[in-house]
Amino acid sequence: MISLFNWLMQGLRAIDWPLLLIVACLSGIGLLVMHSAVGGTDWRFEDQSQYFVFALVLMWTVALVPPQWLAKMAPLLYGAGLFLLVAVMFVGDTSKGATRWLDLGFVRLQPSEIMKIALPLLLAWYFQKREGKRNPLDYLIGLVLVAVPFLLIVRQPDLGTALLVASAGFFVLYFAGLSFKLLVPVTIAAVLGIGLVLAYEDSLCAPQTDWVVLHEYQKGRVCTLLDPAKDPLGKGFHTIQSTIAVGSGGLYGRGYMEGTQAQLDFIPERTTDFIFAVFAEEFGLYGSVALLFLFLLMVARGLVIAQRSETTFCRLAASSLTMVLFVYVFVNIGMVIGILPVVGVPLPFFSYGGTALLTLALALGILMSVSAHRSSMPASNARTGLGSP
Amino acid sequence: MFDFKSANERERNRFGLRVWVAGFAVLLAFGLLGWRLWVLQVQQHHGLLQRADNNRTAVVPIPPRRGEILDRNGEVLARNYLSYTLDVVPAQVDSMDGLLADLERVVSLSDRQKRQFERRLREAGPFAPVLLRNDLSDTEAAYFAAQAFRFPGVELKARWVRQYPQGQSAAHVVGYIGRISERDLQNLDASNELGNYRGTDVIGKKGIEKSWETQLHGQTGIESLEVTARGKPVQTLHRIDPVPGHDLVLSLDLRLQRIAEQAFEGQRGALVAIDPNNGEILAFVSQPSFDPNLFVDGIDHESWKQLNESEDKPLITRPVYGTYPIGSTYKPFVALAAMALGKRTPDTKIYDPGYYEMGKTRFRNAGSVPYGHVDVHKSLVVSSDVYYYSMAEEITVDALHDFMKPFGFGQKTGIDLVGERTGILPSTDWKKSAFKDAEQQRWYPGETVSVLIGQGYNAFSLMQLAQATAVLANGGTYYRPQLVRAIKRGGSAEPVPSEVMHRIDLDPKAVSAVRDALVDVTKVGTARKAFATAPYEVAGKTGTIQLFNLKGAKYKRDEVDERLRDHSAFMGYAPSKNPTIALAVLVENAGWGSEVAAPIARAVFDAWLMPETADVAKAPVGETAR
């Protein structure tokens, strides 16, 4: 009896309560919005509810795993991910012109999803090993470890996922100490470049302008972002309709299940990538800002967990995974409100889909594991790192 | 120990700084989102709210009517008819069961239709119309229209449905349309056409329907409708009419096509007839055929299985996809090559004892017949193999390859159909790339021997043979083969100009030597029986393509498995002086070229050159083919 009690206590201690509270709030709101988006209860709502339960269990299970184990599994997971990515090239399932899935008979697996978790873990493990003797070459090796899966995923082709995976890797390099001398100029150049494009939009998007580096359809995607009105029935349709939905919400919103854009079927993919538009239409600016605040809290909590942890592995894994979650939120909402191009990135806790939720649960589970095992770690181990015997 | 701690401490501080910077960036990013939300939801709220309300003016795409496909005389190969469908908007229905029960008193609903409807219902959202029934008869539509007020949420719509009135005739040329697939969507997205396909649910999948999709589809129109809060249309506010797709006038002559198809009755094979003066394709036969109407609304599983698994492969477009060694029909071109390369003159005579020896191997004439002294003329008229074998030590396979290439052998002909295969025009380079180990990559002189009589590695499509025949018929001009002759926009037909791809510089003396011989082939040579009574002069060559090497044993047709029997082929043009038609025909596993392929050619020539008697000639020709 006592052991069972202990076991249960240990299990409860593995949970990071502030994080769980935030997750619970977001999940609740997510389900509520899904209910509205499908116009009442239907199979997608039921599915999504089940996914949430499963995701919660998975999160908790991962939270119970000590970070040392996670670190040990990282190279294995990365290797498996790479192997599967290569396997996809040869025996993958093709749909919508892209080969992204492995059909294992009972389940369709998308190896690039694994990489979203495996890559940051591997890099965290690597920098942990090199702790104290780190030199610039390590960042170069890190870059290669990012580039290999990135290129494999770009080839599928799936630029959206590839960029997410690359950003996960980039965050580890950044938190591991990639020189600001390198980062600052690149950031400034990027900001300037985007500014220039915006300034010269009209001549750039003129039909006779030929973009040397990009495909015609890529030009189309960028130009649609700059001026969605140009292709109202085609690619601009999503952005136009979603910004109308968001804007018509006003300060207070039109009320739960009262959004005409959502309910009259004007928001495309309103249960998946564009679900934020449904939320913003029905809950208005107050609701949206509150939601942003919740996401901000989640990111903040993740960074606090990273900051407090003792080992390099824990710090890097927790901080980079947190930032990946942030990127999801930022890219998705940015796309819905028309400041980023339309790429297929789901909104965590909101978009319909089992795979996305599982990846999310894994990331949150790792965060909780790092949080829970902070104090229980032997001091010497915490200081010298996991890699040294 | 102390050292470690300080190192760790430094690391920690550094990490702390990075977290702060990251946190700051996150704040900045969320600030940007917040700012944009403020712009949309406060600053632009008014205008966007109005647009949302205007969205009660739903923008509905109106799909254009697809262009028709006609033959050169205006006979319809593909057209559209209006079909009535019933759609249900679930959100507007209080009791679905009650509705269906009521509705059944007005229009018939089979159990299968009801099951399919329930499945679609589960997959759809509440506001999108769900298909309940299609192909309502006029009576049913009228009945429903009169009672429509009793069925809120049920919409009667008319949509265009594609129909192929000719059925199996010319099916491979016309092709068919089918539901837009994920892959089609991807392609449309890449070509910026997705917007234009909103509201359209079918797209060309095969044949002309596919290769001329852009012209056939047309421009989607837009209708602004005022809708109620539940999405029900109240009135039309604004409308941009769709632009119907262009009608296509094919160069095909359906009458000719049908006669050719009938001549094939029960046999497998391909025929291509071309106007050698402009490259227009007059007949394009692939037998057996299929009914494209099966595909329009999604083919049912049974029919698909039957078509797909049939040993006769009716879905394959044989004239461009099937590649064959073309046997003796290759000889006229080899004869031209021999003269162009200076290895033979029209007068050169070779002694033909019935066989040709290279090293220790004996290559025989069909039936080992000795023809005595043979020149170019005789070699074609009696179809002596030895005359061609004898060039094996004088002409290299590469020189032959270079001469044949501009005729189109082993090249894509450029016809406006997708799925054309290249075939094989053998050369030493080709062999190097086709085989793996060094021993197989070598070219053996014995291989040149069989290549010279159109056997061996040669693999050409019938389309290529027909093109080459047309080039020979017009004296060296290679026109791009074309199936579409004119595009009709509104009332006026705009001709598609013929295009000269290149000209081959041929020696007129050599050409006339070959042509004279080909005329005699049909007068006194191997094809004399088929053309005995023809009132016009034909130039042509028969071919019998060996599939099964009997290693010296005598070929007895009935003892060989049906699918291993010889192919029967014919190439030719008529009238021999100013040809207006050139053709190539091949009948699979049918035996001698003179017996099967030549009579089919005769039927087609008759139909083209003597249209008034063609219909009468039709029946007896079918008889001679047997």
PDB file of C-alpha atoms in Angstrom, chain A residues 38-39 43-44 94 96-97 131 134 174-180 183 216-217 221 233-235 237 240-241 243-244 246-251 254 260-261 263-266 270 276 280 284-285 288 292 295-296 299 303 306-310 312 315-316 319 323 326 329-330 333-334 337-339 382-384, chain B residues 1 4-5 7-8 11-12 14-23 25-27 29-30 32-38 40-42 44-46 48-53 55-59 61 122-128 182-183 186 189-192 194-196 198 220-222 227-231:
ATOM      1  CA  VAL A  38     -17.691  22.020 -36.680  1.00  0.00           C
ATOM      2  CA  GLY A  39     -21.023  23.671 -35.950  1.00  0.00           C
ATOM      3  CA  TRP A  43     -17.072  13.076 -35.271  1.00  0.00           C
ATOM      4  CA  ARG A  44     -14.174  15.516 -35.453  1.00  0.00           C
ATOM      5  CA  THR A  94       2.748   9.847 -52.074  1.00  0.00           C
ATOM      6  CA  LYS A  96      -0.757  15.707 -52.939  1.00  0.00           C
ATOM      7  CA  GLY A  97       2.461  15.336 -54.920  1.00  0.00           C
ATOM      8  CA  GLU A 131      30.610  20.778 -22.269  1.00  0.00           C
ATOM      9  CA  ARG A 134      33.392  23.476 -26.773  1.00  0.00           C
ATOM     10  CA  TYR A 174      21.556  29.687 -30.181  1.00  0.00           C
ATOM     11  CA  PHE A 175      21.028  28.665 -26.564  1.00  0.00           C
ATOM     12  CA  ALA A 176      24.296  26.749 -26.612  1.00  0.00           C
ATOM     13  CA  GLY A 177      26.031  30.025 -27.295  1.00  0.00           C
ATOM     14  CA  LEU A 178      26.293  30.614 -31.032  1.00  0.00           C
ATOM     15  CA  SER A 179      28.070  33.967 -31.242  1.00  0.00           C
ATOM     16  CA  PHE A 180      25.919  37.074 -31.331  1.00  0.00           C
ATOM     17  CA  LEU A 183      23.493  36.310 -35.289  1.00  0.00           C
ATOM     18  CA  GLU A 216       6.731  30.887 -60.449  1.00  0.00           C
ATOM     19  CA  TYR A 217       4.372  29.404 -57.858  1.00  0.00           C
ATOM     20  CA  ARG A 221       2.687  32.695 -52.795  1.00  0.00           C
ATOM     21  CA  LEU A 233     -10.877  32.947 -55.642  1.00  0.00           C
ATOM     22  CA  GLY A 234      -7.472  31.285 -55.585  1.00  0.00           C
ATOM     23  CA  LYS A 235      -4.686  31.562 -53.073  1.00  0.00           C
ATOM     24  CA  PHE A 237      -9.082  33.452 -50.645  1.00  0.00           C
ATOM     25  CA  ILE A 240      -8.957  37.485 -47.231  1.00  0.00           C
ATOM     26  CA  GLN A 241     -11.638  35.417 -45.550  1.00  0.00           C
ATOM     27  CA  THR A 243      -8.747  38.512 -41.944  1.00  0.00           C
ATOM     28  CA  ILE A 244     -12.388  39.460 -42.509  1.00  0.00           C
ATOM     29  CA  VAL A 246     -10.795  38.265 -37.356  1.00  0.00           C
ATOM     30  CA  GLY A 247     -11.615  41.899 -38.070  1.00  0.00           C
ATOM     31  CA  SER A 248     -15.364  41.476 -37.869  1.00  0.00           C
ATOM     32  CA  GLY A 249     -14.916  40.116 -34.345  1.00  0.00           C
ATOM     33  CA  GLY A 250     -14.120  43.628 -33.094  1.00  0.00           C
ATOM     34  CA  LEU A 251     -13.402  44.211 -29.429  1.00  0.00           C
ATOM     35  CA  ARG A 254     -19.626  38.153 -32.147  1.00  0.00           C
ATOM     36  CA  THR A 260     -21.011  34.344 -39.502  1.00  0.00           C
ATOM     37  CA  GLN A 261     -17.714  33.847 -41.272  1.00  0.00           C
ATOM     38  CA  GLN A 263     -20.703  29.375 -39.416  1.00  0.00           C
ATOM     39  CA  LEU A 264     -21.419  30.282 -43.038  1.00  0.00           C
ATOM     40  CA  ASP A 265     -18.413  28.303 -44.174  1.00  0.00           C
ATOM     41  CA  PHE A 266     -16.324  31.224 -45.370  1.00  0.00           C
ATOM     42  CA  ARG A 270     -11.531  26.180 -40.217  1.00  0.00           C
ATOM     43  CA  PHE A 276      -7.731  30.817 -34.866  1.00  0.00           C
ATOM     44  CA  ALA A 280     -10.965  35.589 -33.026  1.00  0.00           C
ATOM     45  CA  GLY A 284     -12.895  39.453 -30.357  1.00  0.00           C
ATOM     46  CA  LEU A 285      -9.770  41.371 -29.409  1.00  0.00           C
ATOM     47  CA  SER A 288      -7.517  36.986 -28.718  1.00  0.00           C
ATOM     48  CA  LEU A 292      -2.004  35.272 -26.706  1.00  0.00           C
ATOM     49  CA  PHE A 295       0.461  31.162 -24.938  1.00  0.00           C
ATOM     50  CA  LEU A 296       2.937  33.730 -23.647  1.00  0.00           C
ATOM     51  CA  VAL A 299       6.456  30.029 -23.293  1.00  0.00           C
ATOM     52  CA  LEU A 303      11.887  29.226 -20.346  1.00  0.00           C
ATOM     53  CA  ALA A 306      14.957  25.705 -18.756  1.00  0.00           C
ATOM     54  CA  GLN A 307      16.606  28.456 -16.737  1.00  0.00           C
ATOM     55  CA  ARG A 308      16.262  26.583 -13.486  1.00  0.00           C
ATOM     56  CA  SER A 309      17.538  23.234 -14.676  1.00  0.00           C
ATOM     57  CA  GLU A 310      21.001  22.081 -13.748  1.00  0.00           C
ATOM     58  CA  THR A 312      23.233  21.610 -20.204  1.00  0.00           C
ATOM     59  CA  ARG A 315      18.570  23.564 -20.400  1.00  0.00           C
ATOM     60  CA  LEU A 316      19.027  23.214 -24.130  1.00  0.00           C
ATOM     61  CA  SER A 319      14.530  26.013 -23.997  1.00  0.00           C
ATOM     62  CA  MET A 323      10.818  28.102 -28.576  1.00  0.00           C
ATOM     63  CA  PHE A 326       6.361  29.549 -29.718  1.00  0.00           C
ATOM     64  CA  VAL A 329       1.904  29.730 -32.373  1.00  0.00           C
ATOM     65  CA  PHE A 330       3.523  32.728 -34.018  1.00  0.00           C
ATOM     66  CA  ILE A 333      -1.569  33.125 -35.978  1.00  0.00           C
ATOM     67  CA  GLY A 334       0.628  35.304 -38.195  1.00  0.00           C
ATOM     68  CA  ILE A 337      -4.088  37.389 -39.646  1.00  0.00           C
ATOM     69  CA  GLY A 338      -2.191  37.946 -42.874  1.00  0.00           C
ATOM     70  CA  ILE A 339       1.334  38.871 -41.862  1.00  0.00           C
ATOM     71  CA  ALA A 382      24.239  17.665 -12.352  1.00  0.00           C
ATOM     72  CA  ARG A 383      27.502  19.535 -12.386  1.00  0.00           C
ATOM     73  CA  THR A 384      29.739  17.296 -14.382  1.00  0.00           C
TER      74      THR A 384
ATOM     75  CA  MET B   1      35.882  20.515  -8.448  1.00  0.00           C
ATOM     76  CA  PHE B   4      34.044  22.850 -12.723  1.00  0.00           C
ATOM     77  CA  LYS B   5      31.705  24.833 -10.631  1.00  0.00           C
ATOM     78  CA  ALA B   7      32.773  26.893 -15.484  1.00  0.00           C
ATOM     79  CA  ASN B   8      29.250  25.774 -14.830  1.00  0.00           C
ATOM     80  CA  GLU B  11      27.756  28.709 -18.571  1.00  0.00           C
ATOM     81  CA  ARG B  12      24.663  29.381 -16.507  1.00  0.00           C
ATOM     82  CA  ARG B  14      25.591  32.971 -20.413  1.00  0.00           C
ATOM     83  CA  PHE B  15      22.516  30.777 -20.840  1.00  0.00           C
ATOM     84  CA  GLY B  16      20.545  33.171 -18.661  1.00  0.00           C
ATOM     85  CA  LEU B  17      21.359  36.053 -20.969  1.00  0.00           C
ATOM     86  CA  ARG B  18      20.287  34.035 -23.974  1.00  0.00           C
ATOM     87  CA  VAL B  19      16.985  33.157 -22.349  1.00  0.00           C
ATOM     88  CA  TRP B  20      16.351  36.834 -21.668  1.00  0.00           C
ATOM     89  CA  VAL B  21      17.084  37.743 -25.272  1.00  0.00           C
ATOM     90  CA  ALA B  22      14.819  34.936 -26.495  1.00  0.00           C
ATOM     91  CA  GLY B  23      12.107  36.025 -24.099  1.00  0.00           C
ATOM     92  CA  ALA B  25      12.099  38.315 -28.994  1.00  0.00           C
ATOM     93  CA  VAL B  26       9.009  36.332 -28.026  1.00  0.00           C
ATOM     94  CA  LEU B  27       7.478  39.404 -26.435  1.00  0.00           C
ATOM     95  CA  ALA B  29       6.695  38.787 -31.795  1.00  0.00           C
ATOM     96  CA  PHE B  30       3.554  38.538 -29.680  1.00  0.00           C
ATOM     97  CA  LEU B  32       3.492  42.259 -33.419  1.00  0.00           C
ATOM     98  CA  LEU B  33       0.576  39.800 -33.436  1.00  0.00           C
ATOM     99  CA  GLY B  34      -1.224  41.943 -30.893  1.00  0.00           C
ATOM    100  CA  TRP B  35      -0.644  45.053 -32.956  1.00  0.00           C
ATOM    101  CA  ARG B  36      -1.997  43.369 -36.078  1.00  0.00           C
ATOM    102  CA  LEU B  37      -5.005  42.088 -34.155  1.00  0.00           C
ATOM    103  CA  TRP B  38      -5.610  45.606 -32.940  1.00  0.00           C
ATOM    104  CA  LEU B  40      -7.879  44.344 -37.738  1.00  0.00           C
ATOM    105  CA  GLN B  41     -10.248  44.228 -34.815  1.00  0.00           C
ATOM    106  CA  VAL B  42     -10.294  47.904 -33.840  1.00  0.00           C
ATOM    107  CA  GLN B  44     -10.433  48.102 -39.604  1.00  0.00           C
ATOM    108  CA  HIS B  45     -13.245  46.530 -37.613  1.00  0.00           C
ATOM    109  CA  HIS B  46     -15.916  48.596 -39.251  1.00  0.00           C
ATOM    110  CA  LEU B  48     -14.271  44.200 -42.171  1.00  0.00           C
ATOM    111  CA  LEU B  49     -17.543  43.756 -40.294  1.00  0.00           C
ATOM    112  CA  GLN B  50     -19.265  45.171 -43.317  1.00  0.00           C
ATOM    113  CA  ARG B  51     -17.393  42.771 -45.525  1.00  0.00           C
ATOM    114  CA  ALA B  52     -18.388  39.916 -43.260  1.00  0.00           C
ATOM    115  CA  ASP B  53     -21.977  41.048 -43.629  1.00  0.00           C
ATOM    116  CA  ASN B  55     -20.237  37.835 -47.100  1.00  0.00           C
ATOM    117  CA  ARG B  56     -23.884  37.207 -46.694  1.00  0.00           C
ATOM    118  CA  THR B  57     -23.483  38.056 -50.279  1.00  0.00           C
ATOM    119  CA  ALA B  58     -21.851  34.771 -50.967  1.00  0.00           C
ATOM    120  CA  VAL B  59     -19.506  34.649 -53.921  1.00  0.00           C
ATOM    121  CA  PRO B  61     -18.285  30.307 -58.691  1.00  0.00           C
ATOM    122  CA  ARG B 122     -21.088  12.255 -42.196  1.00  0.00           C
ATOM    123  CA  GLU B 123     -18.100  13.728 -44.019  1.00  0.00           C
ATOM    124  CA  ALA B 124     -19.567  17.133 -44.773  1.00  0.00           C
ATOM    125  CA  GLY B 125     -20.062  20.249 -42.731  1.00  0.00           C
ATOM    126  CA  PRO B 126     -23.536  21.533 -41.849  1.00  0.00           C
ATOM    127  CA  PHE B 127     -23.662  24.343 -44.391  1.00  0.00           C
ATOM    128  CA  ALA B 128     -22.240  22.818 -47.507  1.00  0.00           C
ATOM    129  CA  GLU B 182      -5.201  15.477 -55.129  1.00  0.00           C
ATOM    130  CA  ARG B 183      -2.451  15.313 -57.709  1.00  0.00           C
ATOM    131  CA  GLN B 186      -1.299  20.097 -56.869  1.00  0.00           C
ATOM    132  CA  ASP B 189      -1.883  25.046 -57.769  1.00  0.00           C
ATOM    133  CA  ALA B 190       1.529  25.049 -59.410  1.00  0.00           C
ATOM    134  CA  SER B 191       0.154  26.570 -62.613  1.00  0.00           C
ATOM    135  CA  ASN B 192      -1.892  29.194 -60.757  1.00  0.00           C
ATOM    136  CA  LEU B 194      -6.701  26.694 -58.816  1.00  0.00           C
ATOM    137  CA  GLY B 195      -8.966  29.748 -58.672  1.00  0.00           C
ATOM    138  CA  ASN B 196     -10.316  29.040 -62.124  1.00  0.00           C
ATOM    139  CA  ARG B 198     -13.332  26.547 -58.045  1.00  0.00           C
ATOM    140  CA  THR B 220     -15.078  30.285 -64.299  1.00  0.00           C
ATOM    141  CA  GLY B 221     -17.696  32.957 -63.711  1.00  0.00           C
ATOM    142  CA  ILE B 222     -18.639  34.563 -60.425  1.00  0.00           C
ATOM    143  CA  VAL B 227     -27.778  34.839 -48.468  1.00  0.00           C
ATOM    144  CA  THR B 228     -29.603  34.690 -45.166  1.00  0.00           C
ATOM    145  CA  ALA B 229     -27.765  34.169 -41.896  1.00  0.00           C
ATOM    146  CA  ARG B 230     -28.222  30.437 -42.394  1.00  0.00           C
ATOM    147  CA  GLY B 231     -26.747  30.545 -45.849  1.00  0.00           C
TER     148      GLY B 231
END
